[in-house]
mmCIF file with all atom_site columns, C-alpha atoms in Angstrom:
data_model
loop_
_atom_site.group_PDB
_atom_site.id
_atom_site.type_symbol
_atom_site.label_atom_id
_atom_site.label_alt_id
_atom_site.label_comp_id
_atom_site.label_asym_id
_atom_site.label_entity_id
_atom_site.label_seq_id
_atom_site.pdbx_PDB_ins_code
_atom_site.Cartn_x
_atom_site.Cartn_y
_atom_site.Cartn_z
_atom_site.occupancy
_atom_site.B_iso_or_equiv
_atom_site.pdbx_formal_charge
_atom_site.auth_seq_id
_atom_site.auth_comp_id
_atom_site.auth_asym_id
_atom_site.auth_atom_id
_atom_site.pdbx_PDB_model_num
ATOM 1   C CA . UNK W 1 1   ? 4.693  -23.739 -16.675 1.00 97.00 ? 207 UNK W CA 1
ATOM 2   C CA . UNK W 1 2   ? 8.615  -23.336 -16.081 1.00 98.00 ? 208 UNK W CA 1
ATOM 3   C CA . UNK W 1 3   ? 9.950  -19.672 -16.886 1.00 98.00 ? 209 UNK W CA 1
ATOM 4   C CA . UNK W 1 4   ? 13.769 -18.997 -17.127 1.00 98.00 ? 210 UNK W CA 1
ATOM 5   C CA . UNK W 1 5   ? 16.305 -16.286 -17.476 1.00 98.00 ? 211 UNK W CA 1
ATOM 6   C CA . UNK W 1 6   ? 20.158 -16.520 -17.522 1.00 97.00 ? 212 UNK W CA 1
ATOM 7   C CA . UNK W 1 7   ? 22.469 -13.394 -17.373 1.00 95.00 ? 213 UNK W CA 1
ATOM 8   C CA . UNK W 1 8   ? 24.633 -11.512 -14.792 1.00 95.00 ? 214 UNK W CA 1
ATOM 9   C CA . UNK W 1 9   ? 22.359 -9.820  -12.132 1.00 97.00 ? 215 UNK W CA 1
ATOM 10  C CA . UNK W 1 10  ? 22.824 -5.991  -13.084 1.00 95.00 ? 216 UNK W CA 1
ATOM 11  C CA . UNK W 1 11  ? 20.414 -3.310  -13.988 1.00 94.00 ? 217 UNK W CA 1
ATOM 12  C CA . UNK W 1 12  ? 21.431 -4.013  -17.485 1.00 93.00 ? 218 UNK W CA 1
ATOM 13  C CA . UNK W 1 13  ? 19.999 -7.537  -17.468 1.00 95.00 ? 219 UNK W CA 1
ATOM 14  C CA . UNK W 1 14  ? 16.808 -6.157  -16.205 1.00 96.00 ? 220 UNK W CA 1
ATOM 15  C CA . UNK W 1 15  ? 15.890 -9.114  -13.961 1.00 98.00 ? 221 UNK W CA 1
ATOM 16  C CA . UNK W 1 16  ? 13.740 -6.898  -11.847 1.00 98.00 ? 222 UNK W CA 1
ATOM 17  C CA . UNK W 1 17  ? 11.399 -6.812  -14.721 1.00 98.00 ? 223 UNK W CA 1
ATOM 18  C CA . UNK W 1 18  ? 11.074 -10.409 -15.042 1.00 98.00 ? 224 UNK W CA 1
ATOM 19  C CA . UNK W 1 19  ? 9.980  -10.725 -11.339 1.00 98.00 ? 225 UNK W CA 1
ATOM 20  C CA . UNK W 1 20  ? 7.391  -7.928  -11.829 1.00 98.00 ? 226 UNK W CA 1
ATOM 21  C CA . UNK W 1 21  ? 5.816  -9.737  -14.953 1.00 98.00 ? 227 UNK W CA 1
ATOM 22  C CA . UNK W 1 22  ? 5.969  -13.135 -12.949 1.00 98.00 ? 228 UNK W CA 1
ATOM 23  C CA . UNK W 1 23  ? 4.258  -11.330 -10.030 1.00 98.00 ? 229 UNK W CA 1
ATOM 24  C CA . UNK W 1 24  ? 1.437  -10.113 -12.533 1.00 98.00 ? 230 UNK W CA 1
ATOM 25  C CA . UNK W 1 25  ? 0.846  -13.842 -13.459 1.00 98.00 ? 231 UNK W CA 1
ATOM 26  C CA . UNK W 1 26  ? 0.885  -15.141 -10.094 1.00 98.00 ? 232 UNK W CA 1
ATOM 27  C CA . UNK W 1 27  ? -1.610 -12.552 -9.097  1.00 98.00 ? 233 UNK W CA 1
ATOM 28  C CA . UNK W 1 28  ? -3.931 -13.815 -11.922 1.00 98.00 ? 234 UNK W CA 1
ATOM 29  C CA . UNK W 1 29  ? -3.680 -17.277 -10.463 1.00 98.00 ? 235 UNK W CA 1
ATOM 30  C CA . UNK W 1 30  ? -1.070 -18.777 -13.115 1.00 98.00 ? 236 UNK W CA 1
ATOM 31  C CA . UNK W 1 31  ? 0.831  -21.964 -11.578 1.00 97.00 ? 237 UNK W CA 1
ATOM 32  C CA . UNK W 1 32  ? 4.402  -21.065 -12.485 1.00 98.00 ? 238 UNK W CA 1
ATOM 33  C CA . UNK W 1 33  ? 7.838  -21.382 -11.524 1.00 98.00 ? 239 UNK W CA 1
ATOM 34  C CA . UNK W 1 34  ? 10.771 -18.679 -12.604 1.00 98.00 ? 240 UNK W CA 1
ATOM 35  C CA . UNK W 1 35  ? 14.329 -19.289 -12.304 1.00 98.00 ? 241 UNK W CA 1
ATOM 36  C CA . UNK W 1 36  ? 16.936 -16.937 -12.571 1.00 98.00 ? 242 UNK W CA 1
ATOM 37  C CA . UNK W 1 37  ? 20.643 -17.920 -13.298 1.00 98.00 ? 243 UNK W CA 1
ATOM 38  C CA . UNK W 1 38  ? 23.224 -15.650 -12.623 1.00 97.00 ? 244 UNK W CA 1
ATOM 39  C CA . UNK W 1 39  ? 25.375 -13.910 -10.135 1.00 97.00 ? 245 UNK W CA 1
ATOM 40  C CA . UNK W 1 40  ? 26.011 -10.098 -9.508  1.00 97.00 ? 246 UNK W CA 1
ATOM 41  C CA . UNK W 1 41  ? 25.424 -6.659  -7.953  1.00 96.00 ? 247 UNK W CA 1
ATOM 42  C CA . UNK W 1 42  ? 21.591 -6.998  -7.767  1.00 97.00 ? 248 UNK W CA 1
ATOM 43  C CA . UNK W 1 43  ? 21.275 -10.083 -6.180  1.00 98.00 ? 249 UNK W CA 1
ATOM 44  C CA . UNK W 1 44  ? 20.330 -8.771  -2.638  1.00 98.00 ? 250 UNK W CA 1
ATOM 45  C CA . UNK W 1 45  ? 17.642 -6.500  -4.300  1.00 98.00 ? 251 UNK W CA 1
ATOM 46  C CA . UNK W 1 46  ? 16.026 -9.159  -6.235  1.00 98.00 ? 252 UNK W CA 1
ATOM 47  C CA . UNK W 1 47  ? 15.870 -11.656 -3.132  1.00 98.00 ? 253 UNK W CA 1
ATOM 48  C CA . UNK W 1 48  ? 14.434 -8.577  -1.224  1.00 98.00 ? 254 UNK W CA 1
ATOM 49  C CA . UNK W 1 49  ? 11.702 -8.262  -4.266  1.00 98.00 ? 255 UNK W CA 1
ATOM 50  C CA . UNK W 1 50  ? 10.967 -11.815 -4.113  1.00 98.00 ? 256 UNK W CA 1
ATOM 51  C CA . UNK W 1 51  ? 10.531 -11.726 -0.107  1.00 98.00 ? 257 UNK W CA 1
ATOM 52  C CA . UNK W 1 52  ? 8.388  -8.548  -0.229  1.00 98.00 ? 258 UNK W CA 1
ATOM 53  C CA . UNK W 1 53  ? 6.088  -9.982  -2.646  1.00 98.00 ? 259 UNK W CA 1
ATOM 54  C CA . UNK W 1 54  ? 5.895  -13.482 -1.285  1.00 98.00 ? 260 UNK W CA 1
ATOM 55  C CA . UNK W 1 55  ? 7.322  -15.155 -4.121  1.00 98.00 ? 261 UNK W CA 1
ATOM 56  C CA . UNK W 1 56  ? 9.873  -17.477 -2.692  1.00 98.00 ? 262 UNK W CA 1
ATOM 57  C CA . UNK W 1 57  ? 7.778  -20.521 -3.630  1.00 97.00 ? 263 UNK W CA 1
ATOM 58  C CA . UNK W 1 58  ? 7.501  -19.464 -7.145  1.00 98.00 ? 264 UNK W CA 1
ATOM 59  C CA . UNK W 1 59  ? 10.744 -17.703 -7.929  1.00 98.00 ? 265 UNK W CA 1
ATOM 60  C CA . UNK W 1 60  ? 14.476 -19.357 -7.620  1.00 98.00 ? 266 UNK W CA 1
ATOM 61  C CA . UNK W 1 61  ? 17.892 -17.723 -7.906  1.00 98.00 ? 267 UNK W CA 1
ATOM 62  C CA . UNK W 1 62  ? 20.506 -19.937 -8.864  1.00 97.00 ? 268 UNK W CA 1
ATOM 63  C CA . UNK W 1 63  ? 24.413 -19.206 -9.427  1.00 97.00 ? 269 UNK W CA 1
ATOM 64  C CA . UNK W 1 64  ? 26.121 -19.431 -12.880 1.00 94.00 ? 270 UNK W CA 1
ATOM 65  C CA . UNK W 1 65  ? 26.213 -23.042 -14.061 1.00 90.00 ? 271 UNK W CA 1
ATOM 66  C CA . UNK W 1 66  ? 28.562 -24.881 -16.395 1.00 93.00 ? 272 UNK W CA 1
ATOM 67  C CA . UNK W 1 67  ? 27.153 -25.343 -19.780 1.00 90.00 ? 273 UNK W CA 1
ATOM 68  C CA . UNK W 1 68  ? 25.789 -28.917 -19.385 1.00 92.00 ? 274 UNK W CA 1
ATOM 69  C CA . UNK W 1 69  ? 23.993 -28.095 -16.322 1.00 94.00 ? 275 UNK W CA 1
ATOM 70  C CA . UNK W 1 70  ? 22.401 -24.977 -18.078 1.00 94.00 ? 276 UNK W CA 1
ATOM 71  C CA . UNK W 1 71  ? 21.411 -27.005 -20.848 1.00 94.00 ? 277 UNK W CA 1
ATOM 72  C CA . UNK W 1 72  ? 19.717 -29.313 -18.631 1.00 96.00 ? 278 UNK W CA 1
ATOM 73  C CA . UNK W 1 73  ? 17.885 -26.342 -16.859 1.00 97.00 ? 279 UNK W CA 1
ATOM 74  C CA . UNK W 1 74  ? 16.754 -24.906 -20.258 1.00 97.00 ? 280 UNK W CA 1
ATOM 75  C CA . UNK W 1 75  ? 15.378 -28.306 -21.470 1.00 96.00 ? 281 UNK W CA 1
ATOM 76  C CA . UNK W 1 76  ? 13.284 -28.323 -18.155 1.00 97.00 ? 282 UNK W CA 1
ATOM 77  C CA . UNK W 1 77  ? 12.112 -25.217 -18.729 1.00 98.00 ? 283 UNK W CA 1
ATOM 78  C CA . UNK W 1 78  ? 9.089  -23.842 -21.057 1.00 98.00 ? 284 UNK W CA 1
ATOM 79  C CA . UNK W 1 79  ? 9.566  -20.229 -21.666 1.00 98.00 ? 285 UNK W CA 1
ATOM 80  C CA . UNK W 1 80  ? 12.702 -17.855 -21.897 1.00 98.00 ? 286 UNK W CA 1
ATOM 81  C CA . UNK W 1 81  ? 12.316 -14.371 -20.381 1.00 98.00 ? 287 UNK W CA 1
ATOM 82  C CA . UNK W 1 82  ? 14.824 -11.908 -21.670 1.00 97.00 ? 288 UNK W CA 1
ATOM 83  C CA . UNK W 1 83  ? 14.239 -8.666  -19.996 1.00 97.00 ? 289 UNK W CA 1
ATOM 84  C CA . UNK W 1 84  ? 17.296 -6.929  -20.841 1.00 95.00 ? 290 UNK W CA 1
ATOM 85  C CA . UNK W 1 85  ? 16.854 -3.038  -20.890 1.00 95.00 ? 291 UNK W CA 1
ATOM 86  C CA . UNK W 1 86  ? 19.255 -0.286  -20.855 1.00 86.00 ? 292 UNK W CA 1
ATOM 87  C CA . UNK W 1 87  ? 21.438 0.774   -17.639 1.00 81.00 ? 293 UNK W CA 1
ATOM 88  C CA . UNK W 1 88  ? 22.052 4.141   -16.075 1.00 81.00 ? 294 UNK W CA 1
ATOM 89  C CA . UNK W 1 89  ? 24.471 5.174   -18.880 1.00 85.00 ? 295 UNK W CA 1
ATOM 90  C CA . UNK W 1 90  ? 22.214 4.174   -21.523 1.00 84.00 ? 296 UNK W CA 1
ATOM 91  C CA . UNK W 1 91  ? 24.199 1.004   -22.558 1.00 83.00 ? 297 UNK W CA 1
ATOM 92  C CA . UNK W 1 92  ? 22.223 -1.783  -23.965 1.00 87.00 ? 298 UNK W CA 1
ATOM 93  C CA . UNK W 1 93  ? 22.418 -5.608  -24.759 1.00 84.00 ? 299 UNK W CA 1
ATOM 94  C CA . UNK W 1 94  ? 24.467 -5.738  -28.016 1.00 78.00 ? 300 UNK W CA 1
ATOM 95  C CA . UNK W 1 95  ? 22.982 -9.369  -29.191 1.00 77.00 ? 301 UNK W CA 1
ATOM 96  C CA . UNK W 1 96  ? 21.904 -11.788 -26.739 1.00 79.00 ? 302 UNK W CA 1
ATOM 97  C CA . UNK W 1 97  ? 23.584 -14.912 -27.611 1.00 87.00 ? 303 UNK W CA 1
ATOM 98  C CA . UNK W 1 98  ? 21.674 -16.703 -24.747 1.00 92.00 ? 304 UNK W CA 1
ATOM 99  C CA . UNK W 1 99  ? 18.502 -16.024 -26.586 1.00 94.00 ? 305 UNK W CA 1
ATOM 100 C CA . UNK W 1 100 ? 19.516 -18.215 -29.484 1.00 92.00 ? 306 UNK W CA 1
ATOM 101 C CA . UNK W 1 101 ? 20.840 -20.777 -27.004 1.00 93.00 ? 307 UNK W CA 1
ATOM 102 C CA . UNK W 1 102 ? 17.029 -21.077 -25.326 1.00 96.00 ? 308 UNK W CA 1
ATOM 103 C CA . UNK W 1 103 ? 15.623 -21.291 -28.858 1.00 96.00 ? 309 UNK W CA 1
ATOM 104 C CA . UNK W 1 104 ? 17.753 -24.212 -29.692 1.00 94.00 ? 310 UNK W CA 1
ATOM 105 C CA . UNK W 1 105 ? 16.223 -25.932 -26.879 1.00 96.00 ? 311 UNK W CA 1
ATOM 106 C CA . UNK W 1 106 ? 12.761 -25.349 -27.971 1.00 97.00 ? 312 UNK W CA 1
ATOM 107 C CA . UNK W 1 107 ? 11.944 -22.199 -25.739 1.00 98.00 ? 313 UNK W CA 1
ATOM 108 C CA . UNK W 1 108 ? 10.017 -19.474 -27.108 1.00 98.00 ? 314 UNK W CA 1
ATOM 109 C CA . UNK W 1 109 ? 11.577 -15.877 -25.965 1.00 98.00 ? 315 UNK W CA 1
ATOM 110 C CA . UNK W 1 110 ? 9.725  -13.238 -24.730 1.00 98.00 ? 316 UNK W CA 1
ATOM 111 C CA . UNK W 1 111 ? 12.032 -9.946  -24.468 1.00 97.00 ? 317 UNK W CA 1
ATOM 112 C CA . UNK W 1 112 ? 12.015 -6.310  -24.559 1.00 97.00 ? 318 UNK W CA 1
ATOM 113 C CA . UNK W 1 113 ? 12.362 -4.323  -27.716 1.00 95.00 ? 319 UNK W CA 1
ATOM 114 C CA . UNK W 1 114 ? 16.255 -3.308  -26.641 1.00 92.00 ? 320 UNK W CA 1
ATOM 115 C CA . UNK W 1 115 ? 19.436 -3.480  -28.169 1.00 88.00 ? 321 UNK W CA 1
ATOM 116 C CA . UNK W 1 116 ? 20.150 -6.245  -30.422 1.00 87.00 ? 322 UNK W CA 1
ATOM 117 C CA . UNK W 1 117 ? 17.766 -8.872  -28.772 1.00 90.00 ? 323 UNK W CA 1
ATOM 118 C CA . UNK W 1 118 ? 14.976 -8.371  -31.384 1.00 92.00 ? 324 UNK W CA 1
ATOM 119 C CA . UNK W 1 119 ? 17.324 -9.454  -34.085 1.00 89.00 ? 325 UNK W CA 1
ATOM 120 C CA . UNK W 1 120 ? 17.776 -13.042 -32.417 1.00 91.00 ? 326 UNK W CA 1
ATOM 121 C CA . UNK W 1 121 ? 14.065 -14.188 -33.087 1.00 92.00 ? 327 UNK W CA 1
ATOM 122 C CA . UNK W 1 122 ? 11.107 -14.048 -35.659 1.00 95.00 ? 328 UNK W CA 1
ATOM 123 C CA . UNK W 1 123 ? 8.379  -11.750 -34.241 1.00 97.00 ? 329 UNK W CA 1
ATOM 124 C CA . UNK W 1 124 ? 5.295  -13.799 -33.382 1.00 97.00 ? 330 UNK W CA 1
ATOM 125 C CA . UNK W 1 125 ? 6.777  -16.995 -34.784 1.00 98.00 ? 331 UNK W CA 1
ATOM 126 C CA . UNK W 1 126 ? 9.726  -17.787 -32.157 1.00 97.00 ? 332 UNK W CA 1
ATOM 127 C CA . UNK W 1 127 ? 8.867  -15.274 -29.501 1.00 97.00 ? 333 UNK W CA 1
ATOM 128 C CA . UNK W 1 128 ? 7.705  -11.911 -28.744 1.00 98.00 ? 334 UNK W CA 1
ATOM 129 C CA . UNK W 1 129 ? 9.245  -8.560  -28.158 1.00 97.00 ? 335 UNK W CA 1
ATOM 130 C CA . UNK W 1 130 ? 7.565  -6.104  -26.198 1.00 98.00 ? 336 UNK W CA 1
ATOM 131 C CA . UNK W 1 131 ? 7.841  -2.233  -25.192 1.00 97.00 ? 337 UNK W CA 1
ATOM 132 C CA . UNK W 1 132 ? 11.216 -1.942  -23.028 1.00 95.00 ? 338 UNK W CA 1
ATOM 133 C CA . UNK W 1 133 ? 10.375 -2.225  -19.303 1.00 96.00 ? 339 UNK W CA 1
ATOM 134 C CA . UNK W 1 134 ? 6.673  -2.905  -20.157 1.00 98.00 ? 340 UNK W CA 1
ATOM 135 C CA . UNK W 1 135 ? 5.931  -5.592  -17.463 1.00 98.00 ? 341 UNK W CA 1
ATOM 136 C CA . UNK W 1 136 ? 2.253  -6.060  -18.428 1.00 98.00 ? 342 UNK W CA 1
ATOM 137 C CA . UNK W 1 137 ? 2.787  -6.558  -22.063 1.00 98.00 ? 343 UNK W CA 1
ATOM 138 C CA . UNK W 1 138 ? 5.537  -9.118  -20.976 1.00 98.00 ? 344 UNK W CA 1
ATOM 139 C CA . UNK W 1 139 ? 3.031  -11.011 -18.747 1.00 98.00 ? 345 UNK W CA 1
ATOM 140 C CA . UNK W 1 140 ? 0.463  -11.015 -21.414 1.00 98.00 ? 346 UNK W CA 1
ATOM 141 C CA . UNK W 1 141 ? 2.765  -12.656 -23.932 1.00 98.00 ? 347 UNK W CA 1
ATOM 142 C CA . UNK W 1 142 ? 3.528  -15.129 -21.493 1.00 98.00 ? 348 UNK W CA 1
ATOM 143 C CA . UNK W 1 143 ? -0.105 -15.701 -20.507 1.00 98.00 ? 349 UNK W CA 1
ATOM 144 C CA . UNK W 1 144 ? -0.880 -15.886 -24.497 1.00 98.00 ? 350 UNK W CA 1
ATOM 145 C CA . UNK W 1 145 ? 1.630  -19.051 -24.818 1.00 98.00 ? 351 UNK W CA 1
ATOM 146 C CA . UNK W 1 146 ? 0.256  -20.446 -21.559 1.00 98.00 ? 352 UNK W CA 1
ATOM 147 C CA . UNK W 1 147 ? -3.548 -20.323 -22.554 1.00 98.00 ? 353 UNK W CA 1
ATOM 148 C CA . UNK W 1 148 ? -2.712 -21.367 -26.354 1.00 98.00 ? 354 UNK W CA 1
ATOM 149 C CA . UNK W 1 149 ? -0.826 -24.757 -26.307 1.00 98.00 ? 355 UNK W CA 1
ATOM 150 C CA . UNK W 1 150 ? -0.953 -24.945 -30.127 1.00 98.00 ? 356 UNK W CA 1
ATOM 151 C CA . UNK W 1 151 ? 0.636  -21.600 -30.509 1.00 98.00 ? 357 UNK W CA 1
ATOM 152 C CA . UNK W 1 152 ? 3.208  -22.573 -27.775 1.00 98.00 ? 358 UNK W CA 1
ATOM 153 C CA . UNK W 1 153 ? 4.043  -25.860 -29.715 1.00 98.00 ? 359 UNK W CA 1
ATOM 154 C CA . UNK W 1 154 ? 4.445  -24.051 -33.156 1.00 98.00 ? 360 UNK W CA 1
ATOM 155 C CA . UNK W 1 155 ? 6.642  -21.556 -31.586 1.00 98.00 ? 361 UNK W CA 1
ATOM 156 C CA . UNK W 1 156 ? 8.591  -24.030 -29.941 1.00 97.00 ? 362 UNK W CA 1
ATOM 157 C CA . UNK W 1 157 ? 9.374  -25.817 -33.057 1.00 97.00 ? 363 UNK W CA 1
ATOM 158 C CA . UNK W 1 158 ? 9.891  -22.604 -35.070 1.00 97.00 ? 364 UNK W CA 1
ATOM 159 C CA . UNK W 1 159 ? 12.470 -21.603 -32.277 1.00 96.00 ? 365 UNK W CA 1
ATOM 160 C CA . UNK W 1 160 ? 14.749 -24.665 -32.883 1.00 94.00 ? 366 UNK W CA 1
ATOM 161 C CA . UNK W 1 161 ? 14.855 -23.720 -36.481 1.00 92.00 ? 367 UNK W CA 1
ATOM 162 C CA . UNK W 1 162 ? 15.788 -20.132 -35.709 1.00 91.00 ? 368 UNK W CA 1
ATOM 163 C CA . UNK W 1 163 ? 18.646 -21.005 -33.844 1.00 90.00 ? 369 UNK W CA 1
ATOM 164 C CA . UNK W 1 164 ? 19.908 -23.240 -36.101 1.00 84.00 ? 370 UNK W CA 1
ATOM 165 C CA . UNK W 1 165 ? 20.082 -20.684 -38.888 1.00 80.00 ? 371 UNK W CA 1
ATOM 166 C CA . UNK W 1 166 ? 22.570 -18.879 -36.854 1.00 77.00 ? 372 UNK W CA 1
ATOM 167 C CA . UNK W 1 167 ? 25.190 -21.577 -37.043 1.00 70.00 ? 373 UNK W CA 1
ATOM 168 C CA . UNK W 1 168 ? 29.048 -20.408 -37.679 1.00 63.00 ? 374 UNK W CA 1
ATOM 169 C CA . UNK W 1 169 ? 28.677 -20.991 -41.544 1.00 61.00 ? 375 UNK W CA 1
ATOM 170 C CA . UNK W 1 170 ? 25.585 -18.821 -42.003 1.00 64.00 ? 376 UNK W CA 1
ATOM 171 C CA . UNK W 1 171 ? 26.874 -16.088 -39.558 1.00 64.00 ? 377 UNK W CA 1
ATOM 172 C CA . UNK W 1 172 ? 30.478 -16.042 -41.414 1.00 70.00 ? 378 UNK W CA 1
ATOM 173 C CA . UNK W 1 173 ? 28.839 -15.759 -44.902 1.00 72.00 ? 379 UNK W CA 1
ATOM 174 C CA . UNK W 1 174 ? 26.851 -12.737 -43.577 1.00 68.00 ? 380 UNK W CA 1
ATOM 175 C CA . UNK W 1 175 ? 29.865 -11.050 -42.254 1.00 68.00 ? 381 UNK W CA 1
ATOM 176 C CA . UNK W 1 176 ? 31.492 -11.576 -45.708 1.00 78.00 ? 382 UNK W CA 1
ATOM 177 C CA . UNK W 1 177 ? 28.599 -10.162 -47.597 1.00 79.00 ? 383 UNK W CA 1
ATOM 178 C CA . UNK W 1 178 ? 28.538 -7.158  -45.036 1.00 72.00 ? 384 UNK W CA 1
ATOM 179 C CA . UNK W 1 179 ? 32.142 -6.483  -45.660 1.00 73.00 ? 385 UNK W CA 1
ATOM 180 C CA . UNK W 1 180 ? 31.978 -6.805  -49.548 1.00 81.00 ? 386 UNK W CA 1
ATOM 181 C CA . UNK W 1 181 ? 29.045 -4.322  -49.372 1.00 79.00 ? 387 UNK W CA 1
ATOM 182 C CA . UNK W 1 182 ? 31.598 -1.729  -47.991 1.00 80.00 ? 388 UNK W CA 1
ATOM 183 C CA . UNK W 1 183 ? 34.550 -2.544  -50.239 1.00 70.00 ? 389 UNK W CA 1
#
């Protein structure tokens, strides 16, 4: 099973929590890989965590990629982890477009109830939200999808439909309705 996350390597993106969830799964005997795509200030500390917890054969850190390569990486993956949280200033992810990009490739998304990310999925239908920074819950949701292939397949199909509902015409119409509401 191939897990993936995409985003700057900063505290806000919370990749350390994705790594901790993966460590829990590996310790339970799950045969998984985890790819993190991004660059940033946290790269060295993530490398140190990977080395300290003997995850070199499980986790790979890759630099940002052009859209075609990123699309291919998403297509080759099974589950998208969205571990964004808050940074030291309390700032959170505003929306999380990458969640929709992952869903458009049929990936169920598992992430923290943080910022605008929960608005990008249908809870229990296209993915799961878990308590912010709770790596045990995150690992349990990944485990649930691995252990229940029928649930995974249904969620994968629903994810594609969910992403399509965020096309520019739909989104534009929603903005128009919102503006009219306040006029």
